[in-house]
């Protein structure tokens, strides 16, 4: 646990040192001639299908209509985005729920402001899955015992999901050899035999399938029904100093989520603006759900599993964390 907390602290310092551009803690305001100006906010995101509504909402003018301009920066995972938001490099970020609970339980000042994504809740038809090569002897999650399984961030939501899937199948999660690998590196690693299995999300899931891989189980579905997977968040300091900007970001994000949910093909097309994915693979991408509100019960189950895995310094305060 000390190593985990040290990682959060050092990450804050490193990202603070790396912060650059025209934005400060309250965003930058670019005054237009005869206009009230536009507030530019830096947002840390992950180059996966989950964040398509944000790109789509920017394109549709939902943010500009509220005087906001988004500057979107990609990172490997929510664990890297959290210290970026706390340090002021980003005003807002996209992170999985587990990363936020780890931070909040360690007294890192984060506050969720809007819903992000949810699992489809359908086994075999979700946007995330444990995958293996087509000729792999692995048939169920129990067969992952003693094998090398890639997750994008160790000791985080996808490891929790794999562990839950293995336990549900009657196996021992402690016997799985977890390795950390970025999502976009997983298809090649799986194809080459560098790893035995990969917990991937879209669009990497469609990519590995196009290479002949098959799904073992939809691990996020194994955690809880209609699991809330990720949220948009800010720092508590920024929320206190800039309540109006936060309110406008919440409103624009909510409109973006609703639009993406109602126009899935437009959301699918938005993915091409921030990932390099062939059209034939994009057509096979399974989209997540983008509900308006988080599923509190599913987050409580994720917290329970995380506590059992020793991820938290103390029990996360969900009342303080959730919007």
GROMACS .gro file of C-alpha atoms in nm:
model
  323
    1UNK     CA    1   0.000   0.000   0.000
    2UNK     CA    2   0.291   0.236   0.078
    3UNK     CA    3   0.427   0.175  -0.270
    4UNK     CA    4   0.086   0.254  -0.419
    5UNK     CA    5   0.058   0.581  -0.230
    6UNK     CA    6   0.414   0.672  -0.320
    7UNK     CA    7   0.324   0.612  -0.683
    8UNK     CA    8   0.030   0.850  -0.659
    9UNK     CA    9   0.246   1.116  -0.494
   10UNK     CA   10   0.536   1.084  -0.735
   11UNK     CA   11   0.291   1.083  -1.024
   12UNK     CA   12   0.151   1.414  -0.906
   13UNK     CA   13   0.498   1.568  -0.892
   14UNK     CA   14   0.602   1.434  -1.230
   15UNK     CA   15   0.287   1.546  -1.403
   16UNK     CA   16   0.299   1.885  -1.238
   17UNK     CA   17   0.650   1.931  -1.374
   18UNK     CA   18   0.535   1.823  -1.718
   19UNK     CA   19   0.233   2.052  -1.725
   20UNK     CA   20   0.252   2.310  -2.001
   21UNK     CA   21   0.035   2.515  -2.235
   22UNK     CA   22  -0.190   2.814  -2.182
   23UNK     CA   23  -0.406   2.668  -1.906
   24UNK     CA   24  -0.381   2.737  -1.534
   25UNK     CA   25  -0.583   2.599  -1.243
   26UNK     CA   26  -0.899   2.779  -1.348
   27UNK     CA   27  -0.875   2.724  -1.722
   28UNK     CA   28  -0.780   2.992  -1.971
   29UNK     CA   29  -1.016   3.251  -2.110
   30UNK     CA   30  -0.979   3.353  -2.471
   31UNK     CA   31  -1.167   3.676  -2.517
   32UNK     CA   32  -1.343   3.715  -2.851
   33UNK     CA   33  -1.416   4.054  -3.004
   34UNK     CA   34  -1.732   4.180  -2.843
   35UNK     CA   35  -1.795   3.842  -2.676
   36UNK     CA   36  -1.787   3.720  -2.317
   37UNK     CA   37  -1.496   3.489  -2.402
   38UNK     CA   38  -1.446   3.114  -2.399
   39UNK     CA   39  -1.300   2.914  -2.112
   40UNK     CA   40  -1.052   2.651  -2.227
   41UNK     CA   41  -1.030   2.348  -2.000
   42UNK     CA   42  -0.768   2.074  -2.023
   43UNK     CA   43  -0.921   1.727  -2.004
   44UNK     CA   44  -0.725   1.404  -1.954
   45UNK     CA   45  -0.876   1.111  -2.145
   46UNK     CA   46  -0.786   0.758  -2.260
   47UNK     CA   47  -0.778   0.674  -2.635
   48UNK     CA   48  -1.060   0.420  -2.611
   49UNK     CA   49  -1.421   0.414  -2.731
   50UNK     CA   50  -1.550   0.519  -2.386
   51UNK     CA   51  -1.474   0.888  -2.439
   52UNK     CA   52  -1.636   0.920  -2.784
   53UNK     CA   53  -1.922   1.131  -2.641
   54UNK     CA   54  -1.677   1.403  -2.536
   55UNK     CA   55  -1.532   1.432  -2.888
   56UNK     CA   56  -1.882   1.415  -3.035
   57UNK     CA   57  -2.013   1.677  -2.793
   58UNK     CA   58  -1.730   1.911  -2.884
   59UNK     CA   59  -1.806   1.859  -3.254
   60UNK     CA   60  -2.179   1.918  -3.203
   61UNK     CA   61  -2.120   2.240  -3.012
   62UNK     CA   62  -2.259   2.128  -2.677
   63UNK     CA   63  -1.953   2.267  -2.496
   64UNK     CA   64  -1.910   2.585  -2.701
   65UNK     CA   65  -2.278   2.664  -2.642
   66UNK     CA   66  -2.184   2.686  -2.275
   67UNK     CA   67  -1.869   2.890  -2.329
   68UNK     CA   68  -1.628   2.596  -2.302
   69UNK     CA   69  -1.350   2.474  -2.527
   70UNK     CA   70  -1.197   2.134  -2.454
   71UNK     CA   71  -0.827   2.061  -2.493
   72UNK     CA   72  -0.812   1.681  -2.485
   73UNK     CA   73  -0.491   1.498  -2.385
   74UNK     CA   74  -0.459   1.117  -2.389
   75UNK     CA   75  -0.301   0.898  -2.120
   76UNK     CA   76  -0.261   0.522  -2.070
   77UNK     CA   77  -0.519   0.494  -1.794
   78UNK     CA   78  -0.714   0.661  -1.518
   79UNK     CA   79  -0.433   0.599  -1.268
   80UNK     CA   80  -0.216   0.842  -1.469
   81UNK     CA   81  -0.495   1.098  -1.516
   82UNK     CA   82  -0.576   1.130  -1.144
   83UNK     CA   83  -0.244   1.296  -1.049
   84UNK     CA   84  -0.270   1.513  -1.361
   85UNK     CA   85  -0.601   1.656  -1.238
   86UNK     CA   86  -0.479   1.697  -0.880
   87UNK     CA   87  -0.162   1.877  -0.994
   88UNK     CA   88  -0.361   2.119  -1.211
   89UNK     CA   89  -0.229   1.988  -1.545
   90UNK     CA   90  -0.590   1.899  -1.627
   91UNK     CA   91  -0.905   2.070  -1.501
   92UNK     CA   92  -1.110   1.755  -1.567
   93UNK     CA   93  -1.031   1.393  -1.630
   94UNK     CA   94  -1.183   1.061  -1.729
   95UNK     CA   95  -1.104   0.773  -1.498
   96UNK     CA   96  -1.233   0.433  -1.406
   97UNK     CA   97  -1.416   0.416  -1.076
   98UNK     CA   98  -1.150   0.207  -0.901
   99UNK     CA   99  -0.875   0.464  -0.966
  100UNK     CA  100  -1.098   0.733  -0.817
  101UNK     CA  101  -1.180   0.521  -0.512
  102UNK     CA  102  -0.810   0.442  -0.456
  103UNK     CA  103  -0.731   0.814  -0.472
  104UNK     CA  104  -1.021   0.922  -0.252
  105UNK     CA  105  -0.943   0.656   0.010
  106UNK     CA  106  -0.585   0.787   0.021
  107UNK     CA  107  -0.709   1.144   0.085
  108UNK     CA  108  -0.630   1.256  -0.270
  109UNK     CA  109  -0.876   1.544  -0.334
  110UNK     CA  110  -1.090   1.418  -0.624
  111UNK     CA  111  -1.460   1.464  -0.694
  112UNK     CA  112  -1.666   1.297  -0.967
  113UNK     CA  113  -1.877   1.546  -1.163
  114UNK     CA  114  -2.047   1.344  -1.437
  115UNK     CA  115  -2.116   0.987  -1.539
  116UNK     CA  116  -1.877   0.825  -1.784
  117UNK     CA  117  -1.969   0.479  -1.911
  118UNK     CA  118  -2.134   0.154  -1.809
  119UNK     CA  119  -2.104  -0.207  -1.914
  120UNK     CA  120  -2.376  -0.331  -2.148
  121UNK     CA  121  -2.446  -0.598  -1.888
  122UNK     CA  122  -2.459  -0.865  -2.160
  123UNK     CA  123  -2.222  -1.160  -2.137
  124UNK     CA  124  -2.049  -1.205  -2.473
  125UNK     CA  125  -2.169  -0.865  -2.597
  126UNK     CA  126  -1.982  -0.613  -2.385
  127UNK     CA  127  -1.717  -0.357  -2.476
  128UNK     CA  128  -1.457  -0.533  -2.259
  129UNK     CA  129  -1.352  -0.896  -2.237
  130UNK     CA  130  -1.077  -1.140  -2.145
  131UNK     CA  131  -0.940  -1.265  -2.477
  132UNK     CA  132  -0.705  -1.545  -2.584
  133UNK     CA  133  -0.566  -1.670  -2.915
  134UNK     CA  134  -0.805  -1.883  -3.114
  135UNK     CA  135  -0.608  -2.203  -3.049
  136UNK     CA  136  -0.549  -2.135  -2.678
  137UNK     CA  137  -0.626  -2.420  -2.436
  138UNK     CA  138  -0.795  -2.164  -2.207
  139UNK     CA  139  -1.169  -2.231  -2.214
  140UNK     CA  140  -1.291  -2.064  -1.895
  141UNK     CA  141  -1.159  -1.797  -1.661
  142UNK     CA  142  -1.052  -2.073  -1.419
  143UNK     CA  143  -0.798  -2.184  -1.682
  144UNK     CA  144  -0.612  -1.853  -1.637
  145UNK     CA  145  -0.448  -1.991  -1.322
  146UNK     CA  146  -0.072  -1.996  -1.376
  147UNK     CA  147  -0.098  -1.795  -1.698
  148UNK     CA  148   0.018  -1.445  -1.794
  149UNK     CA  149  -0.274  -1.202  -1.827
  150UNK     CA  150  -0.231  -0.842  -1.945
  151UNK     CA  151  -0.422  -0.550  -1.793
  152UNK     CA  152  -0.367  -0.183  -1.873
  153UNK     CA  153  -0.295  -0.093  -1.508
  154UNK     CA  154  -0.201  -0.329  -1.226
  155UNK     CA  155  -0.405  -0.324  -0.904
  156UNK     CA  156  -0.695  -0.148  -1.073
  157UNK     CA  157  -1.040  -0.207  -1.220
  158UNK     CA  158  -0.944  -0.450  -1.496
  159UNK     CA  159  -0.737  -0.664  -1.261
  160UNK     CA  160  -1.033  -0.663  -1.021
  161UNK     CA  161  -1.261  -0.770  -1.307
  162UNK     CA  162  -1.030  -1.056  -1.410
  163UNK     CA  163  -0.999  -1.170  -1.049
  164UNK     CA  164  -1.379  -1.162  -1.013
  165UNK     CA  165  -1.420  -1.365  -1.332
  166UNK     CA  166  -1.164  -1.626  -1.220
  167UNK     CA  167  -1.328  -1.660  -0.877
  168UNK     CA  168  -1.675  -1.684  -1.034
  169UNK     CA  169  -1.548  -1.970  -1.253
  170UNK     CA  170  -1.418  -2.156  -0.947
  171UNK     CA  171  -1.052  -2.061  -0.980
  172UNK     CA  172  -0.797  -1.892  -0.754
  173UNK     CA  173  -0.727  -1.533  -0.866
  174UNK     CA  174  -0.401  -1.530  -0.669
  175UNK     CA  175  -0.263  -1.788  -0.913
  176UNK     CA  176  -0.294  -1.551  -1.211
  177UNK     CA  177   0.025  -1.377  -1.331
  178UNK     CA  178  -0.080  -1.019  -1.408
  179UNK     CA  179   0.135  -0.796  -1.631
  180UNK     CA  180   0.083  -0.431  -1.720
  181UNK     CA  181   0.048  -0.338  -2.087
  182UNK     CA  182  -0.120  -0.049  -2.271
  183UNK     CA  183  -0.440  -0.146  -2.452
  184UNK     CA  184  -0.298  -0.065  -2.795
  185UNK     CA  185  -0.001  -0.297  -2.731
  186UNK     CA  186  -0.215  -0.594  -2.629
  187UNK     CA  187  -0.316  -0.719  -2.977
  188UNK     CA  188   0.045  -0.766  -3.090
  189UNK     CA  189   0.151  -0.915  -2.755
  190UNK     CA  190  -0.134  -1.166  -2.764
  191UNK     CA  191  -0.072  -1.255  -3.127
  192UNK     CA  192   0.302  -1.311  -3.064
  193UNK     CA  193   0.245  -1.526  -2.754
  194UNK     CA  194   0.413  -1.274  -2.523
  195UNK     CA  195   0.102  -1.303  -2.303
  196UNK     CA  196  -0.153  -1.582  -2.262
  197UNK     CA  197  -0.457  -1.359  -2.230
  198UNK     CA  198  -0.552  -0.991  -2.241
  199UNK     CA  199  -0.827  -0.799  -2.065
  200UNK     CA  200  -0.908  -0.558  -2.346
  201UNK     CA  201  -1.168  -0.290  -2.412
  202UNK     CA  202  -1.279  -0.137  -2.738
  203UNK     CA  203  -1.137  -0.061  -2.988
  204UNK     CA  204  -0.856  -0.305  -2.894
  205UNK     CA  205  -1.119  -0.578  -2.842
  206UNK     CA  206  -1.231  -0.554  -3.206
  207UNK     CA  207  -0.867  -0.554  -3.315
  208UNK     CA  208  -0.777  -0.876  -3.132
  209UNK     CA  209  -1.091  -1.043  -3.263
  210UNK     CA  210  -0.993  -0.944  -3.618
  211UNK     CA  211  -0.665  -1.130  -3.556
  212UNK     CA  212  -0.850  -1.449  -3.469
  213UNK     CA  213  -0.866  -1.414  -3.091
  214UNK     CA  214  -1.173  -1.526  -2.899
  215UNK     CA  215  -1.346  -1.414  -2.582
  216UNK     CA  216  -1.325  -1.618  -2.264
  217UNK     CA  217  -1.567  -1.404  -2.063
  218UNK     CA  218  -1.699  -1.049  -2.038
  219UNK     CA  219  -1.518  -0.976  -1.713
  220UNK     CA  220  -1.687  -0.643  -1.637
  221UNK     CA  221  -2.022  -0.820  -1.652
  222UNK     CA  222  -1.885  -1.073  -1.403
  223UNK     CA  223  -1.832  -0.790  -1.150
  224UNK     CA  224  -2.190  -0.657  -1.135
  225UNK     CA  225  -2.500  -0.599  -1.344
  226UNK     CA  226  -2.482  -0.277  -1.546
  227UNK     CA  227  -2.149  -0.187  -1.389
  228UNK     CA  228  -2.056   0.180  -1.383
  229UNK     CA  229  -1.701   0.160  -1.515
  230UNK     CA  230  -1.579   0.520  -1.532
  231UNK     CA  231  -1.663   0.879  -1.441
  232UNK     CA  232  -1.554   1.231  -1.531
  233UNK     CA  233  -1.399   1.411  -1.235
  234UNK     CA  234  -1.212   1.717  -1.115
  235UNK     CA  235  -1.015   1.812  -0.804
  236UNK     CA  236  -1.205   1.928  -0.499
  237UNK     CA  237  -1.003   2.253  -0.506
  238UNK     CA  238  -1.102   2.327  -0.865
  239UNK     CA  239  -1.467   2.245  -0.793
  240UNK     CA  240  -1.469   2.486  -0.498
  241UNK     CA  241  -1.298   2.768  -0.688
  242UNK     CA  242  -1.481   2.724  -1.019
  243UNK     CA  243  -1.837   2.600  -0.952
  244UNK     CA  244  -1.975   2.771  -1.264
  245UNK     CA  245  -1.722   2.604  -1.496
  246UNK     CA  246  -1.792   2.268  -1.332
  247UNK     CA  247  -2.168   2.317  -1.374
  248UNK     CA  248  -2.126   2.401  -1.744
  249UNK     CA  249  -1.898   2.101  -1.797
  250UNK     CA  250  -2.152   1.875  -1.623
  251UNK     CA  251  -2.437   2.003  -1.840
  252UNK     CA  252  -2.243   1.973  -2.166
  253UNK     CA  253  -2.117   1.625  -2.076
  254UNK     CA  254  -2.469   1.507  -1.987
  255UNK     CA  255  -2.596   1.632  -2.323
  256UNK     CA  256  -2.304   1.460  -2.499
  257UNK     CA  257  -2.374   1.128  -2.324
  258UNK     CA  258  -2.744   1.142  -2.414
  259UNK     CA  259  -2.664   1.228  -2.776
  260UNK     CA  260  -2.409   0.947  -2.810
  261UNK     CA  261  -2.650   0.696  -2.657
  262UNK     CA  262  -2.921   0.802  -2.904
  263UNK     CA  263  -2.685   0.818  -3.206
  264UNK     CA  264  -2.450   0.518  -3.171
  265UNK     CA  265  -2.323   0.530  -3.530
  266UNK     CA  266  -2.214   0.892  -3.489
  267UNK     CA  267  -2.039   0.792  -3.164
  268UNK     CA  268  -1.870   0.506  -3.347
  269UNK     CA  269  -1.748   0.743  -3.619
  270UNK     CA  270  -1.613   0.985  -3.357
  271UNK     CA  271  -1.365   0.716  -3.248
  272UNK     CA  272  -1.174   0.770  -3.575
  273UNK     CA  273  -1.086   1.124  -3.468
  274UNK     CA  274  -0.857   1.003  -3.189
  275UNK     CA  275  -0.760   0.643  -3.274
  276UNK     CA  276  -0.616   0.477  -3.584
  277UNK     CA  277  -0.860   0.197  -3.650
  278UNK     CA  278  -0.946   0.042  -3.989
  279UNK     CA  279  -1.304   0.093  -4.104
  280UNK     CA  280  -1.372  -0.281  -4.115
  281UNK     CA  281  -1.258  -0.320  -3.754
  282UNK     CA  282  -1.450  -0.011  -3.638
  283UNK     CA  283  -1.768  -0.165  -3.776
  284UNK     CA  284  -1.725  -0.454  -3.530
  285UNK     CA  285  -1.669  -0.235  -3.222
  286UNK     CA  286  -1.914  -0.299  -2.937
  287UNK     CA  287  -2.018   0.030  -2.781
  288UNK     CA  288  -2.064   0.072  -2.405
  289UNK     CA  289  -2.370   0.225  -2.247
  290UNK     CA  290  -2.365   0.597  -2.171
  291UNK     CA  291  -2.634   0.638  -1.903
  292UNK     CA  292  -2.707   0.972  -1.743
  293UNK     CA  293  -2.641   0.858  -1.386
  294UNK     CA  294  -2.394   0.621  -1.215
  295UNK     CA  295  -2.522   0.287  -1.084
  296UNK     CA  296  -2.452   0.321  -0.712
  297UNK     CA  297  -2.510  -0.049  -0.633
  298UNK     CA  298  -2.253  -0.159  -0.891
  299UNK     CA  299  -1.996   0.087  -0.755
  300UNK     CA  300  -2.054  -0.048  -0.404
  301UNK     CA  301  -1.978  -0.400  -0.533
  302UNK     CA  302  -1.662  -0.273  -0.704
  303UNK     CA  303  -1.560  -0.114  -0.374
  304UNK     CA  304  -1.622  -0.441  -0.191
  305UNK     CA  305  -1.406  -0.637  -0.435
  306UNK     CA  306  -1.134  -0.371  -0.424
  307UNK     CA  307  -1.131  -0.383  -0.045
  308UNK     CA  308  -1.099  -0.761  -0.053
  309UNK     CA  309  -0.802  -0.723  -0.291
  310UNK     CA  310  -0.636  -0.470  -0.058
  311UNK     CA  311  -0.653  -0.178  -0.299
  312UNK     CA  312  -0.766   0.088  -0.051
  313UNK     CA  313  -0.593   0.256   0.242
  314UNK     CA  314  -0.937   0.296   0.399
  315UNK     CA  315  -1.294   0.238   0.288
  316UNK     CA  316  -1.378   0.487   0.009
  317UNK     CA  317  -1.636   0.752   0.101
  318UNK     CA  318  -1.876   0.715  -0.192
  319UNK     CA  319  -2.101   0.994  -0.067
  320UNK     CA  320  -1.810   1.237  -0.089
  321UNK     CA  321  -1.680   1.099  -0.419
  322UNK     CA  322  -1.988   1.055  -0.636
  323UNK     CA  323  -2.175   1.340  -0.805
   0.00000   0.00000   0.00000
